[in-house]
mmCIF file of C-alpha atoms in Angstrom:
data_model
loop_
_atom_site.group_PDB
_atom_site.id
_atom_site.type_symbol
_atom_site.label_atom_id
_atom_site.label_comp_id
_atom_site.label_asym_id
_atom_site.label_seq_id
_atom_site.Cartn_x
_atom_site.Cartn_y
_atom_site.Cartn_z
ATOM 1 C CA MET A 24 -20.692 -16.405 0.716
ATOM 2 C CA SER A 25 -19.032 -14.187 3.748
ATOM 3 C CA THR A 26 -16.044 -12.640 3.350
ATOM 4 C CA GLN A 27 -13.074 -13.093 5.633
ATOM 5 C CA PRO A 28 -9.886 -11.211 6.376
ATOM 6 C CA THR A 29 -6.764 -12.807 4.892
ATOM 7 C CA LYS A 30 -3.452 -11.813 4.039
ATOM 8 C CA GLU A 31 -3.350 -13.277 -0.010
ATOM 9 C CA LEU A 32 -3.125 -10.571 -2.384
ATOM 10 C CA GLU A 33 -4.386 -11.242 -5.698
ATOM 11 C CA THR A 34 -3.331 -9.654 -9.412
ATOM 12 C CA PHE A 35 -4.035 -9.447 -12.665
ATOM 13 C CA ASP A 36 -2.682 -8.476 -15.806
ATOM 14 C CA ASN A 37 -1.172 -5.250 -16.397
ATOM 15 C CA PRO A 38 -3.019 -3.878 -19.799
ATOM 16 C CA GLN A 39 -0.792 -1.639 -20.656
ATOM 17 C CA ILE A 40 2.699 -3.356 -19.877
ATOM 18 C CA GLY A 41 4.491 -1.121 -22.304
ATOM 19 C CA ARG A 42 3.888 2.055 -20.819
ATOM 20 C CA ASP A 43 4.626 3.834 -17.443
ATOM 21 C CA TYR A 44 1.856 4.813 -15.853
ATOM 22 C CA THR A 45 0.614 5.344 -12.516
ATOM 23 C CA ILE A 46 -1.937 3.816 -10.185
ATOM 24 C CA ARG A 47 -2.931 5.850 -7.038
ATOM 25 C CA ILE A 48 -4.968 3.866 -4.326
ATOM 26 C CA ASP A 49 -6.256 5.428 -0.899
ATOM 27 C CA VAL A 50 -7.705 3.569 1.769
ATOM 28 C CA PRO A 51 -8.834 5.664 4.414
ATOM 29 C CA GLU A 52 -9.979 2.888 7.028
ATOM 30 C CA PHE A 53 -6.778 0.820 8.057
ATOM 31 C CA THR A 54 -6.628 0.093 11.274
ATOM 32 C CA CYS A 55 -4.313 -2.472 13.393
ATOM 33 C CA LEU A 56 -3.559 -2.130 17.035
ATOM 34 C CA CYS A 57 -0.835 -0.424 19.440
ATOM 35 C CA PRO A 58 1.623 -3.024 20.731
ATOM 36 C CA ARG A 59 2.140 -1.160 23.798
ATOM 37 C CA THR A 60 -1.547 -0.765 24.846
ATOM 38 C CA GLY A 61 -3.768 -2.676 22.399
ATOM 39 C CA GLN A 62 -5.661 0.331 21.673
ATOM 40 C CA PRO A 63 -6.347 0.839 18.006
ATOM 41 C CA ASP A 64 -4.974 3.015 15.789
ATOM 42 C CA PHE A 65 -5.844 4.392 12.198
ATOM 43 C CA ALA A 66 -4.603 5.204 9.098
ATOM 44 C CA THR A 67 -4.705 6.045 5.857
ATOM 45 C CA LEU A 68 -2.832 4.267 3.002
ATOM 46 C CA ASN A 69 -2.041 6.006 0.061
ATOM 47 C CA ILE A 70 -0.411 3.418 -2.286
ATOM 48 C CA GLU A 71 1.408 4.943 -5.864
ATOM 49 C CA TYR A 72 2.970 2.490 -8.180
ATOM 50 C CA VAL A 73 3.846 1.933 -11.973
ATOM 51 C CA PRO A 74 2.841 -1.585 -12.600
ATOM 52 C CA GLN A 75 5.329 -4.014 -14.477
ATOM 53 C CA ASP A 76 3.416 -7.217 -15.231
ATOM 54 C CA ARG A 77 0.750 -7.451 -12.844
ATOM 55 C CA CYS A 78 -1.948 -4.962 -11.127
ATOM 56 C CA ILE A 79 -3.213 -5.479 -7.411
ATOM 57 C CA GLU A 80 -6.722 -6.380 -7.466
ATOM 58 C CA LEU A 81 -8.802 -4.042 -5.098
ATOM 59 C CA LYS A 82 -11.162 -6.545 -3.429
ATOM 60 C CA ALA A 83 -8.363 -8.655 -2.823
ATOM 61 C CA LEU A 84 -6.414 -5.558 -1.236
ATOM 62 C CA LYS A 85 -9.526 -4.672 0.646
ATOM 63 C CA LEU A 86 -9.474 -7.857 2.568
ATOM 64 C CA TYR A 87 -5.524 -7.765 3.156
ATOM 65 C CA VAL A 88 -5.977 -4.533 4.749
ATOM 66 C CA TRP A 89 -8.612 -5.629 7.075
ATOM 67 C CA SER A 90 -6.327 -8.179 8.149
ATOM 68 C CA PHE A 91 -4.464 -6.086 10.557
ATOM 69 C CA ARG A 92 -7.132 -5.296 12.344
ATOM 70 C CA GLU A 93 -6.591 -7.634 15.660
ATOM 71 C CA GLU A 94 -2.807 -7.650 14.533
ATOM 72 C CA GLY A 95 -0.164 -4.991 17.309
ATOM 73 C CA ALA A 96 2.301 -3.122 15.215
ATOM 74 C CA PHE A 97 4.287 -0.266 15.380
ATOM 75 C CA HIS A 98 3.780 2.154 12.517
ATOM 76 C CA GLU A 99 7.142 2.177 10.859
ATOM 77 C CA ALA A 100 7.073 -2.099 11.046
ATOM 78 C CA VAL A 101 3.548 -2.084 9.700
ATOM 79 C CA THR A 102 4.149 0.140 6.677
ATOM 80 C CA ASN A 103 7.176 -1.686 5.607
ATOM 81 C CA ARG A 104 5.212 -4.924 5.810
ATOM 82 C CA ILE A 105 2.814 -3.938 3.925
ATOM 83 C CA LEU A 106 4.686 -2.370 1.147
ATOM 84 C CA ASP A 107 6.995 -5.616 1.574
ATOM 85 C CA ASP A 108 3.920 -7.666 0.511
ATOM 86 C CA LEU A 109 2.468 -5.251 -2.118
ATOM 87 C CA VAL A 110 6.005 -5.464 -4.045
ATOM 88 C CA LYS A 111 6.235 -9.394 -3.460
ATOM 89 C CA ALA A 112 2.964 -9.727 -5.072
ATOM 90 C CA CYS A 113 3.018 -7.776 -8.271
ATOM 91 C CA ALA A 114 6.400 -6.703 -8.300
ATOM 92 C CA PRO A 115 6.056 -3.372 -9.559
ATOM 93 C CA ARG A 116 8.581 -0.723 -11.159
ATOM 94 C CA PHE A 117 8.135 1.549 -8.483
ATOM 95 C CA MET A 118 5.792 1.492 -5.412
ATOM 96 C CA ARG A 119 5.782 4.243 -2.877
ATOM 97 C CA LEU A 120 3.433 3.494 0.478
ATOM 98 C CA THR A 121 2.326 6.836 2.631
ATOM 99 C CA ALA A 122 0.704 5.551 5.589
ATOM 100 C CA GLU A 123 -0.887 8.941 7.569
ATOM 101 C CA PHE A 124 -1.875 7.653 11.282
ATOM 102 C CA ASN A 125 -4.446 9.509 13.223
ATOM 103 C CA VAL A 126 -3.146 11.390 16.118
ATOM 104 C CA ARG A 127 -2.592 9.526 19.281
ATOM 105 C CA GLY A 128 -1.340 11.534 22.388
ATOM 106 C CA GLY A 129 -1.215 15.171 20.469
ATOM 107 C CA ILE A 130 1.491 13.216 18.014
ATOM 108 C CA TYR A 131 0.536 12.338 14.328
ATOM 109 C CA THR A 132 2.600 9.918 12.229
ATOM 110 C CA THR A 133 3.690 9.580 8.253
ATOM 111 C CA VAL A 134 5.561 6.700 7.234
ATOM 112 C CA VAL A 135 6.694 6.725 3.821
ATOM 113 C CA ALA A 136 8.285 3.661 2.257
ATOM 114 C CA GLU A 137 9.750 2.736 -1.623
ATOM 115 C CA HIS A 138 10.547 0.366 -3.798
ATOM 116 C CA ARG A 139 12.393 0.946 -6.934
ATOM 117 C CA ALA A 140 12.844 -1.930 -9.456
ATOM 118 C CA GLU A 141 16.909 -2.281 -10.318
ATOM 119 C CA GLY A 142 17.351 -0.469 -13.079
ATOM 120 C CA TRP A 143 14.269 1.532 -13.558
ATOM 121 C CA GLN A 144 13.971 5.291 -14.329
ATOM 122 C CA ALA A 145 11.184 7.579 -13.511
ATOM 123 C CA PRO A 146 9.907 9.203 -16.669
ATOM 124 C CA GLU A 147 10.209 13.072 -17.319
ATOM 125 C CA LEU A 148 7.834 14.830 -15.777
ATOM 126 C CA VAL A 149 6.165 16.728 -18.554
ATOM 127 C CA GLN A 150 5.462 20.349 -17.895
ATOM 128 C CA LEU A 151 2.709 21.765 -20.109
ATOM 129 C CA PRO A 152 2.401 25.737 -20.515
#
């Protein structure tokens, strides 16, 4: 059975629903096309989130990211679209997507987009000696 890119994001039940914890996912092989030139843009996606009821399934995420390979998109638009799709799929307490695009014409672009569920407060950071 061959795998194909898809816009469908699968999730699974959060195994620790009563605890705030952070999931960090790095996707170093994101590609899309420049909408002006048609040339490929390469980026690393850094996803950080505090799940609520659902977590993102990683193989589904891989196939979802692959689905952008032939699409033209500005960096800002594609970063926000991916964040919106991830939030829609798993409704996290908090999610941050940092898209670090490789150099193009001597310019690096990093786009950071965040979602925070209404009423959610980040836990206080504990500083140990």
